[in-house]
PDB file of C-alpha atoms and ligand atoms in Angstrom:
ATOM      1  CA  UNK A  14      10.068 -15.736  -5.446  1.00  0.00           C
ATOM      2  CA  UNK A  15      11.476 -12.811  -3.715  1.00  0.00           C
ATOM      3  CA  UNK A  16       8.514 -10.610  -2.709  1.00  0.00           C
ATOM      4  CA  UNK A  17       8.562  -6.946  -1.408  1.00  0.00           C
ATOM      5  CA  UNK A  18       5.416  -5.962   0.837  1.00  0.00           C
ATOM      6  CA  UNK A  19       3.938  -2.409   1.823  1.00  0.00           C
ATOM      7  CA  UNK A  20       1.602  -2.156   4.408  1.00  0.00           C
ATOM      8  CA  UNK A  21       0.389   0.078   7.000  1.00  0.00           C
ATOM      9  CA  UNK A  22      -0.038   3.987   7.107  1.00  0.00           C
ATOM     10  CA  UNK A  23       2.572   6.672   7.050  1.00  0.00           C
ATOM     11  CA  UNK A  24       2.983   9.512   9.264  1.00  0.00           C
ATOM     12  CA  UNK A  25       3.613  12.657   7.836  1.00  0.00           C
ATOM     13  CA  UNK A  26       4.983  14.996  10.467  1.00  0.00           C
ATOM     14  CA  UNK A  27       3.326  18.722  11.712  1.00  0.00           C
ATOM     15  CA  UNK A  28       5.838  19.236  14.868  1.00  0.00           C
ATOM     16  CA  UNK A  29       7.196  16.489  17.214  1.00  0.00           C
ATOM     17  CA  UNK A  30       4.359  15.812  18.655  1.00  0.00           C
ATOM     18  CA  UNK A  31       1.818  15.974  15.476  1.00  0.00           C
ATOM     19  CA  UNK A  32       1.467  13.986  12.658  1.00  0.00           C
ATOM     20  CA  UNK A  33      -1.120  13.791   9.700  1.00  0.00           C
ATOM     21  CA  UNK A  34      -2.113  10.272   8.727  1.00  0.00           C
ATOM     22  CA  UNK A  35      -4.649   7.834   7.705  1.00  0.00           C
ATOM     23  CA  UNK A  36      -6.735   5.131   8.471  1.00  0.00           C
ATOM     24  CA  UNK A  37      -4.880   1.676   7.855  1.00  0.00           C
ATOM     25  CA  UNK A  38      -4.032  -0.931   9.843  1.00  0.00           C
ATOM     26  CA  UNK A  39      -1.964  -2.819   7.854  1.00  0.00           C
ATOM     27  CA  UNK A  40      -4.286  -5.932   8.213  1.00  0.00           C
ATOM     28  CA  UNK A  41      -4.128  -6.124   4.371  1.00  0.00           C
ATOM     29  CA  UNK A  42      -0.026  -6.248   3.481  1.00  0.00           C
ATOM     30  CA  UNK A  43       0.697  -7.973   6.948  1.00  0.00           C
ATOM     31  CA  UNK A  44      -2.028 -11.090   5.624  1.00  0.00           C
ATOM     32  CA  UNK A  45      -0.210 -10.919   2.223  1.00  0.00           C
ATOM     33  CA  UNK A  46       3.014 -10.979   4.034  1.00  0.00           C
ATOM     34  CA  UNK A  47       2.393 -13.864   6.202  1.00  0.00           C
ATOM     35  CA  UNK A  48       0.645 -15.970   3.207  1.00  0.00           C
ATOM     36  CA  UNK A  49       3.353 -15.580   0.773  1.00  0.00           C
ATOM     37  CA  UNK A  50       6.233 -16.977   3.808  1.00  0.00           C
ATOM     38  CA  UNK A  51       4.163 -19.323   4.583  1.00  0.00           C
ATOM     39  CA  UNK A  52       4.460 -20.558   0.888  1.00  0.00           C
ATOM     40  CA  UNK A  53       8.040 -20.789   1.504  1.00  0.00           C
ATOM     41  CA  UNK A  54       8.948 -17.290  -0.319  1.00  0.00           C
ATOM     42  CA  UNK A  55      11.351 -14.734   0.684  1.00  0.00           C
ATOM     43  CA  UNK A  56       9.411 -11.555   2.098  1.00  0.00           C
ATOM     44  CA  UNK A  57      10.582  -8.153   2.514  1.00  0.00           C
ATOM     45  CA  UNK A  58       8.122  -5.892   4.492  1.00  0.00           C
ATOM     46  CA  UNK A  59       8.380  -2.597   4.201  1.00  0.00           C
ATOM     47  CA  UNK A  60       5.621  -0.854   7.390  1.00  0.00           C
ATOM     48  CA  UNK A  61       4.448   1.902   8.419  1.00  0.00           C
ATOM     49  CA  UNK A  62       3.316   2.588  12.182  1.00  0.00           C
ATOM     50  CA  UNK A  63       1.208  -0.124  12.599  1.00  0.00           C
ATOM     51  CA  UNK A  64      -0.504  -2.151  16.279  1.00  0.00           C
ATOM     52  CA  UNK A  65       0.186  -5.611  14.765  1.00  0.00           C
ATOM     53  CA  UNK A  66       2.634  -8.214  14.760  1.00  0.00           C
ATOM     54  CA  UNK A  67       5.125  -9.160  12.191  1.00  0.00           C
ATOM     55  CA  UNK A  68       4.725 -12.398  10.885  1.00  0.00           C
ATOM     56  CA  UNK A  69       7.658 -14.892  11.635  1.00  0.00           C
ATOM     57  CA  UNK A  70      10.172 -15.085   8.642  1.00  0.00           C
ATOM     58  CA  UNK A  71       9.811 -12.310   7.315  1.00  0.00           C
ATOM     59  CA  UNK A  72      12.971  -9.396   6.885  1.00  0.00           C
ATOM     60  CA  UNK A  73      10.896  -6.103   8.038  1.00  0.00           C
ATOM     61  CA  UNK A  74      11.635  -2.655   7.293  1.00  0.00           C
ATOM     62  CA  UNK A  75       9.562  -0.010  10.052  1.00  0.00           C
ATOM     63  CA  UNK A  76       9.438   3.660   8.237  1.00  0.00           C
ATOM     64  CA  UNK A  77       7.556   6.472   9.546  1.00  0.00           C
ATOM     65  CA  UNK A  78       7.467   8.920   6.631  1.00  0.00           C
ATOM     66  CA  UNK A  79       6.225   8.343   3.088  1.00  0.00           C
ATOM     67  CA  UNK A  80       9.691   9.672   1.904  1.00  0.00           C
ATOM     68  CA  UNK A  81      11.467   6.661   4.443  1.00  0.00           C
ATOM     69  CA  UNK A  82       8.850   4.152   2.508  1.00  0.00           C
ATOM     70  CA  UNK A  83       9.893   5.282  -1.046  1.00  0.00           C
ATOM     71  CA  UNK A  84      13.803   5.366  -0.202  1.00  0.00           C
ATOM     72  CA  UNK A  85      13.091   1.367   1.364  1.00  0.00           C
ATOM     73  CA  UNK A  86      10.996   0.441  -1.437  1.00  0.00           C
ATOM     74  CA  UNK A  87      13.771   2.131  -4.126  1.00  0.00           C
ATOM     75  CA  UNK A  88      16.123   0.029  -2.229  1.00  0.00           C
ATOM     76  CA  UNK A  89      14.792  -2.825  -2.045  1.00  0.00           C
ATOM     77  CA  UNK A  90      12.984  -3.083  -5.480  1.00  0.00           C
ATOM     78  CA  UNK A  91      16.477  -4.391  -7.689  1.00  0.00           C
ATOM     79  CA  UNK A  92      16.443  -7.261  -5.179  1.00  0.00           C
ATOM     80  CA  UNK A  93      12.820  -8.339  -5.918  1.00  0.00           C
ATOM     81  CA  UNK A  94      10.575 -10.421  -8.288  1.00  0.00           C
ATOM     82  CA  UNK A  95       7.388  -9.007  -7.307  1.00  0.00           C
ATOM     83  CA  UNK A  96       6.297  -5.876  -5.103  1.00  0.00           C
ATOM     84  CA  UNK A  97       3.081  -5.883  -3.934  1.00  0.00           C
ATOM     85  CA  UNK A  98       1.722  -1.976  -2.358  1.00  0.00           C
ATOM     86  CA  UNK A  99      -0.559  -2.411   0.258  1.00  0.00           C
ATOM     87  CA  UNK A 100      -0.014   0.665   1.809  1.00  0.00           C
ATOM     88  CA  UNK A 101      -1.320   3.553   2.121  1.00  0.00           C
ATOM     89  CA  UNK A 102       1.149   5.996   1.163  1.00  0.00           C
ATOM     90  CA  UNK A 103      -0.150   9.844   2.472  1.00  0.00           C
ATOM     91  CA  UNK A 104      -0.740  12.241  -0.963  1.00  0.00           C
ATOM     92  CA  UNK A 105      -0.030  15.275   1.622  1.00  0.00           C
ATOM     93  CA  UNK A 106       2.580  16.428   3.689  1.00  0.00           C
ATOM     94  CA  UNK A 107       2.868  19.560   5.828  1.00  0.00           C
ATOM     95  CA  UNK A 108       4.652  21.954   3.773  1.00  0.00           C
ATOM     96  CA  UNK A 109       6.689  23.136   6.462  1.00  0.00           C
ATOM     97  CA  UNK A 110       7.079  20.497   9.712  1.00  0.00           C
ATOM     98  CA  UNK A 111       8.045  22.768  13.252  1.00  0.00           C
ATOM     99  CA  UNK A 112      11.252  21.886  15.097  1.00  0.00           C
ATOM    100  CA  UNK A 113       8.770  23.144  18.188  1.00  0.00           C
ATOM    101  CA  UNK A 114       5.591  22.160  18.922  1.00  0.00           C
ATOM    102  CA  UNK A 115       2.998  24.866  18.248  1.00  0.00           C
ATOM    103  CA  UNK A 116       1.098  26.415  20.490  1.00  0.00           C
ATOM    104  CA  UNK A 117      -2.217  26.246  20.829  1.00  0.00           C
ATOM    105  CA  UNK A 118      -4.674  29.764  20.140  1.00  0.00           C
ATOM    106  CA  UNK A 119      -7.853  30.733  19.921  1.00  0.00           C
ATOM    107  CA  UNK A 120      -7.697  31.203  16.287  1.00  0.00           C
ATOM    108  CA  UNK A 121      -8.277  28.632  13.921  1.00  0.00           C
ATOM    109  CA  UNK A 122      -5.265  27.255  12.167  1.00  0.00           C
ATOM    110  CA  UNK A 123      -4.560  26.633   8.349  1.00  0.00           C
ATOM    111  CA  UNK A 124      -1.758  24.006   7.630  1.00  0.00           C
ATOM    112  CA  UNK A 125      -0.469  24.150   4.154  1.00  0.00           C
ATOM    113  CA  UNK A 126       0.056  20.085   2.831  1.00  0.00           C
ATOM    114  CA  UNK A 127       2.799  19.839  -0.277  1.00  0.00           C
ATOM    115  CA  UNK A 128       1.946  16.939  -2.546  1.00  0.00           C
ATOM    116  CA  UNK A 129       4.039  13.715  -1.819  1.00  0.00           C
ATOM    117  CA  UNK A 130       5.591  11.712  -4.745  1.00  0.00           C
ATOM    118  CA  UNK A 131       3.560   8.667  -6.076  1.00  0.00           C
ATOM    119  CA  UNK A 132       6.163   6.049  -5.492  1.00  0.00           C
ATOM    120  CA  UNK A 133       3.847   3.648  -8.261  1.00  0.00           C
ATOM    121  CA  UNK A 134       4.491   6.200 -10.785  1.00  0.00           C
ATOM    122  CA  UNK A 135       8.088   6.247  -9.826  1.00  0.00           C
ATOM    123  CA  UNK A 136       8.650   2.165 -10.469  1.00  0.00           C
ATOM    124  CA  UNK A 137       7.149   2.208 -13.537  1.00  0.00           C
ATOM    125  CA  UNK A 138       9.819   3.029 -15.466  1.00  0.00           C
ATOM    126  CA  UNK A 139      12.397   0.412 -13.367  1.00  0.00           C
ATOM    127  CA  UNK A 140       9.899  -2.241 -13.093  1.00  0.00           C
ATOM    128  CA  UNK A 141      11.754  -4.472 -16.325  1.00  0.00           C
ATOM    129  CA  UNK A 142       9.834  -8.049 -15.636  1.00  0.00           C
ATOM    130  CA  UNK A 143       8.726  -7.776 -12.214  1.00  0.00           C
ATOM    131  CA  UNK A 144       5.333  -8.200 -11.546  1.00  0.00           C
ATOM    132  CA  UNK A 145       3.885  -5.113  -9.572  1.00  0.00           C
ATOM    133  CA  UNK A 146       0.623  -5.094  -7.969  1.00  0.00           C
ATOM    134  CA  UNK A 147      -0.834  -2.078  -6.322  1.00  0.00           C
ATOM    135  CA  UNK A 148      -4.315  -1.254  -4.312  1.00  0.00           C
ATOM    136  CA  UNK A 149      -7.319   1.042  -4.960  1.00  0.00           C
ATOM    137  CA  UNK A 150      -9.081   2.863  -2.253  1.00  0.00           C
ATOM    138  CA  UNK A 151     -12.180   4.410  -3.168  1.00  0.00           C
ATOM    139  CA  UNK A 152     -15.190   5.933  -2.105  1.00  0.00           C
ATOM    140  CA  UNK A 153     -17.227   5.720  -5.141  1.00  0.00           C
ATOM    141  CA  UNK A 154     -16.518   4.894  -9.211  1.00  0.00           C
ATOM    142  CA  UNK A 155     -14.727   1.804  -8.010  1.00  0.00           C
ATOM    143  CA  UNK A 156     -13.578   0.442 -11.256  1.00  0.00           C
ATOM    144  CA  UNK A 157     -12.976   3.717 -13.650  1.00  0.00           C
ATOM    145  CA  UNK A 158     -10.624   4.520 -10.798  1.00  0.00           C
ATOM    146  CA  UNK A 159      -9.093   1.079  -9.985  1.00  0.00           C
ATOM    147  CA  UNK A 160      -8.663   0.957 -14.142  1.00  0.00           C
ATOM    148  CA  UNK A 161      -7.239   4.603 -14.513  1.00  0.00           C
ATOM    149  CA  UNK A 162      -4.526   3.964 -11.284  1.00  0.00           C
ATOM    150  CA  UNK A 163      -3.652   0.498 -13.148  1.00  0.00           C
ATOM    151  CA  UNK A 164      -2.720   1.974 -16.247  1.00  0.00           C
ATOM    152  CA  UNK A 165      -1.010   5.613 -14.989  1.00  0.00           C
ATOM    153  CA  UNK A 166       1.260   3.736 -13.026  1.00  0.00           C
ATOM    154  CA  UNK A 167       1.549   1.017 -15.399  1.00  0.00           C
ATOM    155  CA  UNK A 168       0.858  -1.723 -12.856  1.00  0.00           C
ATOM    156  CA  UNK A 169       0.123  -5.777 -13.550  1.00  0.00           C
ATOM    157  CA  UNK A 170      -2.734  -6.299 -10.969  1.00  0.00           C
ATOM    158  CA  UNK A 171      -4.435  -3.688  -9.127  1.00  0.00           C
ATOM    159  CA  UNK A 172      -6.911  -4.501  -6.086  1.00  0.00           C
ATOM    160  CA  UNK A 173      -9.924  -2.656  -5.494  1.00  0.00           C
ATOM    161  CA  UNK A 174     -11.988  -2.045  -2.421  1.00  0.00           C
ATOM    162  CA  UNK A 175     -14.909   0.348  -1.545  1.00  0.00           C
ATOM    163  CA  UNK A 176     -13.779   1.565   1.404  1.00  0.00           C
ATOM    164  CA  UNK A 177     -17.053   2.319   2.378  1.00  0.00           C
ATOM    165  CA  UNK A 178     -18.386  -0.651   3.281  1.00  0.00           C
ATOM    166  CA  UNK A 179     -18.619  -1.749   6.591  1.00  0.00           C
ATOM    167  CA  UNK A 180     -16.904  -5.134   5.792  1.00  0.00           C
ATOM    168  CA  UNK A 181     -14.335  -4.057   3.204  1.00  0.00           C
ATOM    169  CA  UNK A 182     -11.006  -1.508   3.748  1.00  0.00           C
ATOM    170  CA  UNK A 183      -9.939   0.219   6.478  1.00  0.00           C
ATOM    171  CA  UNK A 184      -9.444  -1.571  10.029  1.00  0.00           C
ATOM    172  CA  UNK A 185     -11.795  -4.353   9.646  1.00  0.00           C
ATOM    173  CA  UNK A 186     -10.491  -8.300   9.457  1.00  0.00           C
ATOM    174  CA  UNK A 187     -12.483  -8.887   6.051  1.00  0.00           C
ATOM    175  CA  UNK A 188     -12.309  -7.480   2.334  1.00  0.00           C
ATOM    176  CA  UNK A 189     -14.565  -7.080  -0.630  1.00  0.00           C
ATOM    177  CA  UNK A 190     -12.507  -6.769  -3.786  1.00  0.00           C
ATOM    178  CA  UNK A 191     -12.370  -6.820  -7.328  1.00  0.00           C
ATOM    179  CA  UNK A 192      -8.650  -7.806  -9.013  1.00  0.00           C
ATOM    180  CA  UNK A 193      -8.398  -5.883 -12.447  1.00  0.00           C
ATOM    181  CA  UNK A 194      -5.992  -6.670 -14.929  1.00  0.00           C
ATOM    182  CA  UNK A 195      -4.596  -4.307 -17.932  1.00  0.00           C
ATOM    183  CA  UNK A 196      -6.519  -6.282 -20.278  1.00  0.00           C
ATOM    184  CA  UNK A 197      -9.799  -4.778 -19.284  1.00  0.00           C
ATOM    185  CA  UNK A 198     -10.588  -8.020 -17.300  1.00  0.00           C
ATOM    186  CA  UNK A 199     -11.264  -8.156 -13.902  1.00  0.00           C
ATOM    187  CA  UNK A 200     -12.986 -10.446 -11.164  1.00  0.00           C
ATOM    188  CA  UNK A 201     -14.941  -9.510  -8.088  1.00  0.00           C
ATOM    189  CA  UNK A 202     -14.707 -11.578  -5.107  1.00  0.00           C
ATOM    190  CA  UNK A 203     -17.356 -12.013  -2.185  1.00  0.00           C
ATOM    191  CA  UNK A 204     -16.554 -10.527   0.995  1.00  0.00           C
ATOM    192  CA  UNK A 205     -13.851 -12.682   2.749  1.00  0.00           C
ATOM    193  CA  UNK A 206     -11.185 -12.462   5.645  1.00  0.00           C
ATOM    194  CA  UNK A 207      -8.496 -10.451   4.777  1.00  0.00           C
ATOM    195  CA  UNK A 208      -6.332 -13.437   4.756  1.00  0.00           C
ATOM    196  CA  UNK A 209      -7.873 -15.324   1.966  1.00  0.00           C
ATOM    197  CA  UNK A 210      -7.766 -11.950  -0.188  1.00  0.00           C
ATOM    198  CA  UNK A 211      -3.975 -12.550   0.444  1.00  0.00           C
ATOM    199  CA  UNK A 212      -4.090 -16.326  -0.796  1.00  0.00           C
ATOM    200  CA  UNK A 213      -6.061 -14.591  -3.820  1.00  0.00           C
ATOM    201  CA  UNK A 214      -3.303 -12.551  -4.612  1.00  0.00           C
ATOM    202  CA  UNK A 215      -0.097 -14.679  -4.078  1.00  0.00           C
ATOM    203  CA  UNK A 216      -2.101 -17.733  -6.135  1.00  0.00           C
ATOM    204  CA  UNK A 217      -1.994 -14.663  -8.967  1.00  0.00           C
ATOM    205  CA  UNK A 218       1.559 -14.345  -8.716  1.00  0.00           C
ATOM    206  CA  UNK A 219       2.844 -17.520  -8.445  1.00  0.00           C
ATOM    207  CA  UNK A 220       0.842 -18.027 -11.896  1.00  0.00           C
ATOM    208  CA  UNK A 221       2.052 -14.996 -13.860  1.00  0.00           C
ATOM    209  CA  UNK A 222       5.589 -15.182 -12.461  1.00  0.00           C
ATOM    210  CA  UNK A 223       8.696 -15.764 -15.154  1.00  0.00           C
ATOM    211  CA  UNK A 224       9.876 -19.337 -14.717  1.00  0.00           C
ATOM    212  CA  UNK A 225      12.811 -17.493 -13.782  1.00  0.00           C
ATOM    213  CA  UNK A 226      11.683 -16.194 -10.543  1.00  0.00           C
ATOM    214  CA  UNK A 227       9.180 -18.944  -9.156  1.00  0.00           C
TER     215      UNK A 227
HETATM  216  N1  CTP B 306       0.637   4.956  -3.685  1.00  0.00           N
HETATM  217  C1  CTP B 306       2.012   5.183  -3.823  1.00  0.00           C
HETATM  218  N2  CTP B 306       2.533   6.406  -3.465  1.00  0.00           N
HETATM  219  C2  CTP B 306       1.732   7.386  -3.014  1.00  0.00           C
HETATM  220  C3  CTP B 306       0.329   7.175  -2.902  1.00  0.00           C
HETATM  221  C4  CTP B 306      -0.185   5.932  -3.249  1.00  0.00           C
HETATM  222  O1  CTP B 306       2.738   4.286  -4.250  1.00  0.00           O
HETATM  223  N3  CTP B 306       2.291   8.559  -2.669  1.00  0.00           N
HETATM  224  C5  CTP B 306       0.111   3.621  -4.062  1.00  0.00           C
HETATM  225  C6  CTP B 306      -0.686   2.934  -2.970  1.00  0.00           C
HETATM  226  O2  CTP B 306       0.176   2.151  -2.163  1.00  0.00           O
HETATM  227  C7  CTP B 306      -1.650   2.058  -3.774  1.00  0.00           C
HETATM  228  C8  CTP B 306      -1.873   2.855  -5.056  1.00  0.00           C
HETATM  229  O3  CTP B 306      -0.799   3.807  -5.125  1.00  0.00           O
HETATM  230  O4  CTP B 306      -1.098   0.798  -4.101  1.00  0.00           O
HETATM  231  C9  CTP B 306      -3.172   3.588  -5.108  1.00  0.00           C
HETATM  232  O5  CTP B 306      -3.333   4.355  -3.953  1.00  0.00           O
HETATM  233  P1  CTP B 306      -4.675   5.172  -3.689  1.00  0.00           P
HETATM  234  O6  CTP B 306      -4.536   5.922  -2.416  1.00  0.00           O
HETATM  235  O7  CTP B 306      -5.874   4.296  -3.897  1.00  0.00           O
HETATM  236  O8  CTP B 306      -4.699   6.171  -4.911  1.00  0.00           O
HETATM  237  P2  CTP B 306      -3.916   7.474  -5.273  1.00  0.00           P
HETATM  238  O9  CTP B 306      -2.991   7.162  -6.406  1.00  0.00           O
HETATM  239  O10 CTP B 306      -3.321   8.082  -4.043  1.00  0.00           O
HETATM  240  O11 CTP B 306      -5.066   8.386  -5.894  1.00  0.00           O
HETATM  241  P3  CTP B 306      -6.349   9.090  -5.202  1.00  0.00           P
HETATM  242  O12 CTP B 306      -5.882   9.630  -3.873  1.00  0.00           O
HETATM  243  O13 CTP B 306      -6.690  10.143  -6.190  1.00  0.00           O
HETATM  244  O14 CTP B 306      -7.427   8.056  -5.070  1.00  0.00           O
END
């Protein structure tokens, strides 16, 4: 299959030294990266700023801005059997981003953010056969939320984690998920490297590909 990865944070620009971002590391979409070439299928890796290697093989795509992401992911998404969004786009941007750097004062300082397109929501209405699987970050009502992002942006698999725990989400090596499906199923896996969560999830779609595409 062709497969489209997201991983890694964005950067959403204050002034050009500033930025507003987020935690990720891109541990999770590099792993699912590197296990789906090493399965012999074509990757396209779409990253935000991230401290870790590419894996060998693969065709990467480095964007900055959660606008760059969506314009690489639109791009690339005709040329794909599968996309799989393992990053974490920003929901904010600075309303306004300086040509200057600001100043520093004594006063406290109140930056106004601008709500950034889903770029989910945006495939959903492209997506025709390919299989889309996105992530859930939470902090608490795991799977009401993981089940209410699956269906609003109509996706075939979504992957939850608590980002709360210690071993699960953000910067650590290992994950603690639960894969839910649209049918209301959904299985919860122990807490494992980050890399077998990725064998999890190509296994997945290698199964519920279209003979077409595998
Ligand atoms: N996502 C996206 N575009 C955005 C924000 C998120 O495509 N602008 C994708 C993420 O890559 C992930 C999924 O949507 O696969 C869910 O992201 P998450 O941050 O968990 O949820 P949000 O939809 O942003 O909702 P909330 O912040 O309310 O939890």
């Amino acid at each position: 299959m062709k497969l489209m990865v997201t991983a890694g944070p964005t950067r959403e620009p204050v002034d050009p030294v500033r930025f507003v971002s987020n935690r990720s590391s891109g541990k999770m979409g590099y792993a699912v990266a590197a296990a789906a070439q090493l399965r012999g299928h074509d990757v396209l890796l779409v990253s935000g700023p991230v401290a870790i290697k590419a894996p060998g093989g693969v065709e990467l795509i480095m964007v900055e801005t959660a606008d760059q992401m969506q314009r690489a992911v639109m791009a690339g998404f005709n040329k794909v059997d599968a996309l799989v969004m393992a990053a974490a786009v920003a929901d904010w941007r600075p309303a306004v981003v300086h040509v200057q750097k600001q100043k520093k004062s004594s006063t406290s300082l109140t930056l106004p953010l601008e709500p950034v397109p889903d770029i989910l929501a945006q495939l959903a209405g492209i997506k025709g056969s390919r299989l889309v699987v996105g992530f859930a970050a939470e902090t608490e009502n795991l799977l009401s939320e993981a089940q209410r992002k699956l269906s609003a942006k109509r996706l075939d698999m979504i992957v939850a984690n608590d980002v709360t725990a210690p071993d699960a989400g953000f910067e650590v090596d290992t994950n603690r998920v639960v894969l839910v499906w649209p049918d209301g199923s959904s299985r919860e896996l122990p807490c494992m490297p980050k890399t077998d969560v990725a064998e999890y999830i190509i296994d997945w779609l290698e199964e519920n590909l279209p003979a077409s595409a595998t």
